[in-house]
Amino acid sequence: MESLLSKLDLNSLPKHISIIMDGNGRWAKKHNKPRVFGHRNGVKAVREVTEASAELGIKYLTLYAFSKENWRRPKAEVNTLMKLFVKTVSEELNTLNENNIKLEAIGDLSSLPEETYKALMKGMQSTRNNDRMTLILALNYSSRWEITKMVRLISEKVRAKSVDIEDIDHQLVTSHLETNKYPDPELMIRTSGEHRISNFLLWQLSYAELVFTDTLWPDFRKENLYKCLLEYQRRERRFGMTGEQLVKS
Ligand code: IPE
Ligand code: IPE
Ligand code: MG
């Protein structure tokens, strides 16, 4: 079968792709295995999507790996996930460096278990000079937490009189979010057939194209990413204008 890659317009790819990696538990269930088996098998999909994105010249890839709400899961599952992050980050470091990929993270990182936090810091430190693509893990992340933190940060500055209330605009808000170094994602993909945002990048996805696929995350491969990108390229991004205006410009 001819790869969908040949159908992609390489000149109109997003700069930033964000993905809600969902469906690990259901994938495991389908294989009559415990949920954590799904998480372990999700790592292969992470590898594939990272590699494919770098090959395409995507600059930023944000992967939602653990939400603040995910602490509500059974303790054993959470513990296994935290250990899996440590193992994966450590094992993938060489590959990230060989491929010139920088690892970064957004979320409430300092509240992660110490081992997970340390592995992450080590990974970020060791890849900090890479500049082909930035892989951003959303870990212990939730958008409402991030927005609340931003309000507090700006309020502090107002209190200290370093910011005037009149100067608060959308750029100032953006610059106080976890994602302040990155452009907004033009594309958000969610796997596993769920059609919701689950507290992911609420501000940043304002004008993103949302693509939903029924594929469960552990089954997601390069071809699945190309398919989502083709869907993205079929969309007309209007940003409030009319379709006619876009044709003219
Ligand atoms: C996504 O898969 C991984 C995480 C949230 C960590 P799930 O574990 O949510 O899988 P389902 O949704 O139960 O199938
Ligand atoms: C969202 O998936 C969080 C991550 C993928 C890390 P969930 O599976 O936790 O989302 P809900 O609970 O079904 O909305
Ligand atoms: Mg889920």
CSV table of C-alpha atoms and ligand atoms in Angstrom, one decimal:
chain,number,residue,atom,x,y,z
A,1,MET,CA,0.0,0.0,0.0
A,2,GLU,CA,1.3,3.4,-0.9
A,3,SER,CA,2.0,5.5,2.2
A,4,LEU,CA,-0.3,8.4,3.0
A,5,LEU,CA,2.9,10.4,3.4
A,6,SER,CA,3.0,11.0,-0.4
A,7,LYS,CA,-0.4,12.7,-0.2
A,8,LEU,CA,0.6,15.2,2.4
A,9,ASP,CA,1.4,18.8,1.4
A,10,LEU,CA,4.7,19.2,3.2
A,11,ASN,CA,4.4,23.0,2.9
A,12,SER,CA,1.3,23.3,5.0
A,13,LEU,CA,2.0,21.2,8.0
A,14,PRO,CA,1.3,22.5,11.6
A,15,LYS,CA,4.3,23.8,13.6
A,16,HIS,CA,2.8,22.4,16.7
A,17,ILE,CA,0.9,19.1,17.1
A,18,SER,CA,-0.7,18.2,20.4
A,19,ILE,CA,-2.1,14.8,21.3
A,20,ILE,CA,-4.3,13.3,24.0
A,21,MET,CA,-3.0,9.8,24.0
A,22,ASP,CA,-6.1,7.8,25.1
A,23,GLY,CA,-7.3,4.2,25.0
A,24,ASN,CA,-4.5,2.3,26.7
A,25,GLY,CA,-6.9,0.7,29.2
A,26,ARG,CA,-9.3,-0.4,26.6
A,27,TRP,CA,-6.5,-1.8,24.4
A,28,ALA,CA,-5.3,-3.9,27.4
A,29,LYS,CA,-8.9,-5.1,28.0
A,30,LYS,CA,-9.2,-6.1,24.4
A,31,HIS,CA,-6.1,-8.3,24.9
A,32,ASN,CA,-7.3,-9.7,28.2
A,33,LYS,CA,-4.5,-8.0,30.1
A,34,PRO,CA,-4.4,-5.6,33.0
A,35,ARG,CA,-4.6,-1.9,32.2
A,36,VAL,CA,-0.9,-1.3,32.8
A,37,PHE,CA,-0.1,-3.6,29.9
A,38,GLY,CA,-1.8,-1.0,27.7
A,39,HIS,CA,0.4,1.8,29.1
A,40,ARG,CA,3.5,-0.2,28.4
A,41,ASN,CA,2.4,-0.8,24.9
A,42,GLY,CA,1.7,2.9,24.5
A,43,VAL,CA,5.4,3.7,24.6
A,44,LYS,CA,5.9,2.3,21.0
A,45,ALA,CA,3.3,4.7,19.7
A,46,VAL,CA,5.0,7.6,21.5
A,47,ARG,CA,8.3,6.6,19.7
A,48,GLU,CA,6.6,6.3,16.3
A,49,VAL,CA,4.8,9.6,16.6
A,50,THR,CA,7.9,11.4,17.8
A,51,GLU,CA,10.0,10.0,15.0
A,52,ALA,CA,7.4,10.7,12.3
A,53,SER,CA,6.9,14.3,13.6
A,54,ALA,CA,10.7,15.0,13.6
A,55,GLU,CA,11.0,13.5,10.1
A,56,LEU,CA,8.2,15.8,8.8
A,57,GLY,CA,9.9,18.9,10.3
A,58,ILE,CA,7.2,19.6,13.0
A,59,LYS,CA,8.8,21.9,15.5
A,60,TYR,CA,6.7,21.1,18.6
A,61,LEU,CA,4.9,18.0,19.7
A,62,THR,CA,3.0,18.0,23.0
A,63,LEU,CA,1.8,14.7,24.4
A,64,TYR,CA,-0.7,14.6,27.3
A,65,ALA,CA,0.8,11.8,29.5
A,66,PHE,CA,-0.9,12.4,32.9
A,67,SER,CA,-3.6,14.8,34.0
A,68,LYS,CA,-4.1,16.1,37.5
A,69,GLU,CA,-7.4,14.2,37.5
A,70,ASN,CA,-5.5,10.9,36.8
A,71,TRP,CA,-4.4,10.8,40.5
A,72,ARG,CA,-7.9,9.6,41.1
A,73,ARG,CA,-7.1,6.2,39.5
A,74,PRO,CA,-6.2,3.1,41.5
A,75,LYS,CA,-2.9,3.7,43.4
A,76,ALA,CA,-1.2,0.7,41.7
A,77,GLU,CA,-2.0,2.0,38.2
A,78,VAL,CA,-0.7,5.5,39.2
A,79,ASN,CA,2.5,4.0,40.7
A,80,THR,CA,3.2,1.9,37.6
A,81,LEU,CA,2.7,4.9,35.4
A,82,MET,CA,5.1,7.0,37.4
A,83,LYS,CA,7.7,4.3,37.1
A,84,LEU,CA,7.0,3.9,33.5
A,85,PHE,CA,7.8,7.6,32.9
A,86,VAL,CA,11.1,7.2,34.7
A,87,LYS,CA,12.0,4.1,32.7
A,88,THR,CA,10.9,5.5,29.3
A,89,VAL,CA,12.6,8.9,29.7
A,90,SER,CA,15.9,7.2,30.8
A,91,GLU,CA,15.8,4.6,28.0
A,92,GLU,CA,14.9,7.1,25.3
A,93,LEU,CA,17.5,9.7,26.1
A,94,ASN,CA,20.1,8.4,23.7
A,95,THR,CA,17.6,8.2,20.9
A,96,LEU,CA,16.4,11.8,21.6
A,97,ASN,CA,20.0,13.1,21.5
A,98,GLU,CA,20.8,11.1,18.4
A,99,ASN,CA,17.8,12.7,16.7
A,100,ASN,CA,18.5,16.2,18.0
A,101,ILE,CA,15.2,16.3,19.9
A,102,LYS,CA,14.8,18.5,23.0
A,103,LEU,CA,12.7,17.1,25.9
A,104,GLU,CA,10.6,19.6,27.9
A,105,ALA,CA,7.6,19.3,30.2
A,106,ILE,CA,4.5,21.3,31.3
A,107,GLY,CA,2.5,20.8,34.4
A,108,ASP,CA,2.8,20.7,38.2
A,109,LEU,CA,6.2,19.0,38.0
A,110,SER,CA,7.4,19.7,41.5
A,111,SER,CA,4.5,17.7,42.9
A,112,LEU,CA,5.5,14.5,41.0
A,113,PRO,CA,7.1,11.7,42.9
A,114,GLU,CA,10.8,12.5,43.4
A,115,GLU,CA,12.1,9.7,41.2
A,116,THR,CA,9.9,10.9,38.3
A,117,TYR,CA,10.8,14.5,38.8
A,118,LYS,CA,14.5,13.7,38.8
A,119,ALA,CA,14.3,11.5,35.7
A,120,LEU,CA,12.5,14.3,33.9
A,121,MET,CA,15.0,17.0,35.0
A,122,LYS,CA,17.8,14.8,33.9
A,123,GLY,CA,16.2,14.2,30.5
A,124,MET,CA,15.5,17.9,30.0
A,125,GLN,CA,19.0,18.8,31.1
A,126,SER,CA,20.7,16.3,28.8
A,127,THR,CA,18.7,17.3,25.7
A,128,ARG,CA,18.6,21.1,26.3
A,129,ASN,CA,20.8,22.0,23.4
A,130,ASN,CA,18.9,20.0,20.7
A,131,ASP,CA,17.0,22.1,18.2
A,132,ARG,CA,15.4,19.9,15.6
A,133,MET,CA,12.1,19.4,17.5
A,134,THR,CA,10.8,20.0,21.0
A,135,LEU,CA,8.9,17.1,22.6
A,136,ILE,CA,6.8,18.5,25.4
A,137,LEU,CA,5.3,16.1,27.9
A,138,ALA,CA,2.2,17.3,29.7
A,139,LEU,CA,2.7,15.6,33.1
A,140,ASN,CA,0.6,16.3,36.1
A,141,TYR,CA,-1.0,18.9,33.9
A,142,SER,CA,-4.4,20.4,33.8
A,143,SER,CA,-5.5,23.5,32.0
A,144,ARG,CA,-7.5,24.9,34.9
A,145,TRP,CA,-4.5,24.5,37.2
A,146,GLU,CA,-2.4,26.3,34.6
A,147,ILE,CA,-4.9,29.1,34.2
A,148,THR,CA,-5.3,29.5,38.0
A,149,LYS,CA,-1.5,29.7,38.3
A,150,MET,CA,-1.4,32.4,35.6
A,151,VAL,CA,-4.0,34.5,37.4
A,152,ARG,CA,-2.0,34.3,40.6
A,153,LEU,CA,1.3,35.2,38.9
A,154,ILE,CA,-0.2,38.2,37.2
A,155,SER,CA,-2.0,39.3,40.4
A,156,GLU,CA,1.3,39.2,42.3
A,157,LYS,CA,2.8,41.5,39.7
A,158,VAL,CA,-0.2,43.9,40.0
A,159,ARG,CA,0.2,43.9,43.8
A,160,ALA,CA,3.9,44.6,43.4
A,161,LYS,CA,3.0,47.3,40.9
A,162,SER,CA,5.1,45.9,38.1
A,163,VAL,CA,2.0,45.4,36.0
A,164,ASP,CA,-0.9,47.8,35.5
A,165,ILE,CA,-4.4,46.2,35.3
A,166,GLU,CA,-4.9,48.1,32.0
A,167,ASP,CA,-1.9,46.3,30.5
A,168,ILE,CA,-3.4,42.9,31.0
A,169,ASP,CA,-4.1,41.6,27.5
A,170,HIS,CA,-4.1,38.2,25.8
A,171,GLN,CA,-0.3,38.4,25.2
A,172,LEU,CA,0.3,39.0,28.8
A,173,VAL,CA,-1.9,36.0,29.7
A,174,THR,CA,-0.2,33.8,27.2
A,175,SER,CA,3.2,34.8,28.5
A,176,HIS,CA,2.3,33.6,32.0
A,177,LEU,CA,1.1,30.1,31.0
A,178,GLU,CA,3.3,27.0,31.1
A,179,THR,CA,3.4,27.0,27.3
A,180,ASN,CA,4.8,30.5,27.0
A,181,LYS,CA,7.8,29.4,24.9
A,182,TYR,CA,5.7,27.6,22.3
A,183,PRO,CA,3.3,28.7,19.6
A,184,ASP,CA,-0.3,27.5,19.9
A,185,PRO,CA,-0.9,24.0,18.5
A,186,GLU,CA,-2.7,24.2,15.1
A,187,LEU,CA,-3.8,20.6,15.5
A,188,MET,CA,-5.1,18.6,18.4
A,189,ILE,CA,-5.5,14.8,18.0
A,190,ARG,CA,-7.4,12.6,20.4
A,191,THR,CA,-7.3,8.8,20.0
A,192,SER,CA,-9.8,6.1,21.2
A,193,GLY,CA,-13.0,7.7,20.0
A,194,GLU,CA,-13.5,10.0,23.0
A,195,HIS,CA,-14.7,13.5,21.8
A,196,ARG,CA,-13.6,15.7,24.7
A,197,ILE,CA,-10.8,18.0,25.8
A,198,SER,CA,-10.3,16.6,29.4
A,199,ASN,CA,-8.7,19.8,30.7
A,200,PHE,CA,-6.0,20.0,28.0
A,201,LEU,CA,-4.6,23.3,26.8
A,202,LEU,CA,-8.0,25.1,27.0
A,203,TRP,CA,-6.6,28.5,26.2
A,204,GLN,CA,-4.0,27.4,23.6
A,205,LEU,CA,-6.5,25.3,21.5
A,206,SER,CA,-8.8,28.2,20.9
A,207,TYR,CA,-8.3,28.0,17.1
A,208,ALA,CA,-6.8,24.5,16.8
A,209,GLU,CA,-8.3,22.0,14.4
A,210,LEU,CA,-9.6,19.0,16.4
A,211,VAL,CA,-9.1,15.6,14.9
A,212,PHE,CA,-10.6,12.5,16.6
A,213,THR,CA,-9.8,9.0,15.7
A,214,ASP,CA,-11.1,5.7,17.0
A,215,THR,CA,-7.7,4.1,17.0
A,216,LEU,CA,-6.6,3.2,20.5
A,217,TRP,CA,-3.3,4.8,21.5
A,218,PRO,CA,-1.1,1.6,21.6
A,219,ASP,CA,-2.1,0.9,17.9
A,220,PHE,CA,-1.3,4.4,16.7
A,221,ARG,CA,1.5,4.4,14.1
A,222,LYS,CA,3.1,6.8,11.6
A,223,GLU,CA,0.4,6.1,9.0
A,224,ASN,CA,-2.3,7.1,11.6
A,225,LEU,CA,-0.5,10.4,12.2
A,226,TYR,CA,-0.3,11.0,8.4
A,227,LYS,CA,-4.1,10.3,8.2
A,228,CYS,CA,-4.8,12.9,10.9
A,229,LEU,CA,-2.5,15.4,9.1
A,230,LEU,CA,-4.4,14.8,5.8
A,231,GLU,CA,-7.7,15.5,7.7
A,232,TYR,CA,-6.1,18.7,9.0
A,233,GLN,CA,-5.1,19.8,5.5
A,234,ARG,CA,-8.6,19.3,4.3
A,235,ARG,CA,-10.0,21.8,6.8
A,236,GLU,CA,-10.4,25.5,6.1
A,237,ARG,CA,-9.0,27.6,9.0
A,238,ARG,CA,-11.0,30.8,8.9
A,239,PHE,CA,-10.1,32.6,12.2
A,240,GLY,CA,-13.4,34.5,12.2
A,241,MET,CA,-13.3,35.5,8.5
A,242,THR,CA,-15.5,34.3,5.7
A,243,GLY,CA,-14.4,31.5,3.3
A,244,GLU,CA,-14.4,34.1,0.4
A,245,GLN,CA,-12.0,36.4,2.2
A,246,LEU,CA,-9.6,33.5,2.5
A,247,VAL,CA,-9.6,32.7,-1.2
A,248,LYS,CA,-8.7,36.3,-2.0
A,249,SER,CA,-5.8,36.6,0.4
B,1,IPE,C1,-4.6,7.0,28.3
B,1,IPE,O1,-5.2,5.8,28.3
B,1,IPE,C2,-3.4,7.0,29.3
B,1,IPE,C3,-3.5,7.9,30.5
B,1,IPE,C4,-4.5,8.6,30.8
B,1,IPE,C5,-2.4,7.9,31.4
B,1,IPE,P1,-6.3,5.4,29.4
B,1,IPE,O2,-5.6,4.8,30.6
B,1,IPE,O3,-7.1,6.6,29.7
B,1,IPE,O4,-7.1,4.3,28.6
B,1,IPE,P2,-8.7,4.1,28.7
B,1,IPE,O5,-9.3,5.5,28.3
B,1,IPE,O6,-9.1,3.7,30.0
B,1,IPE,O7,-9.0,3.1,27.6
B,2,IPE,C1,-6.9,12.3,29.4
B,2,IPE,O1,-7.3,11.0,29.3
B,2,IPE,C2,-5.6,12.4,30.1
B,2,IPE,C3,-4.4,11.8,29.3
B,2,IPE,C4,-4.5,11.3,28.2
B,2,IPE,C5,-3.2,11.9,30.0
B,2,IPE,P1,-8.3,10.4,30.3
B,2,IPE,O2,-8.6,9.0,29.9
B,2,IPE,O3,-7.8,10.5,31.7
B,2,IPE,O4,-9.6,11.3,30.2
B,2,IPE,P2,-11.1,11.1,30.7
B,2,IPE,O5,-11.1,10.9,32.1
B,2,IPE,O6,-11.6,9.9,30.0
B,2,IPE,O7,-11.8,12.4,30.2
B,3,MG,MG,-8.8,7.3,29.0
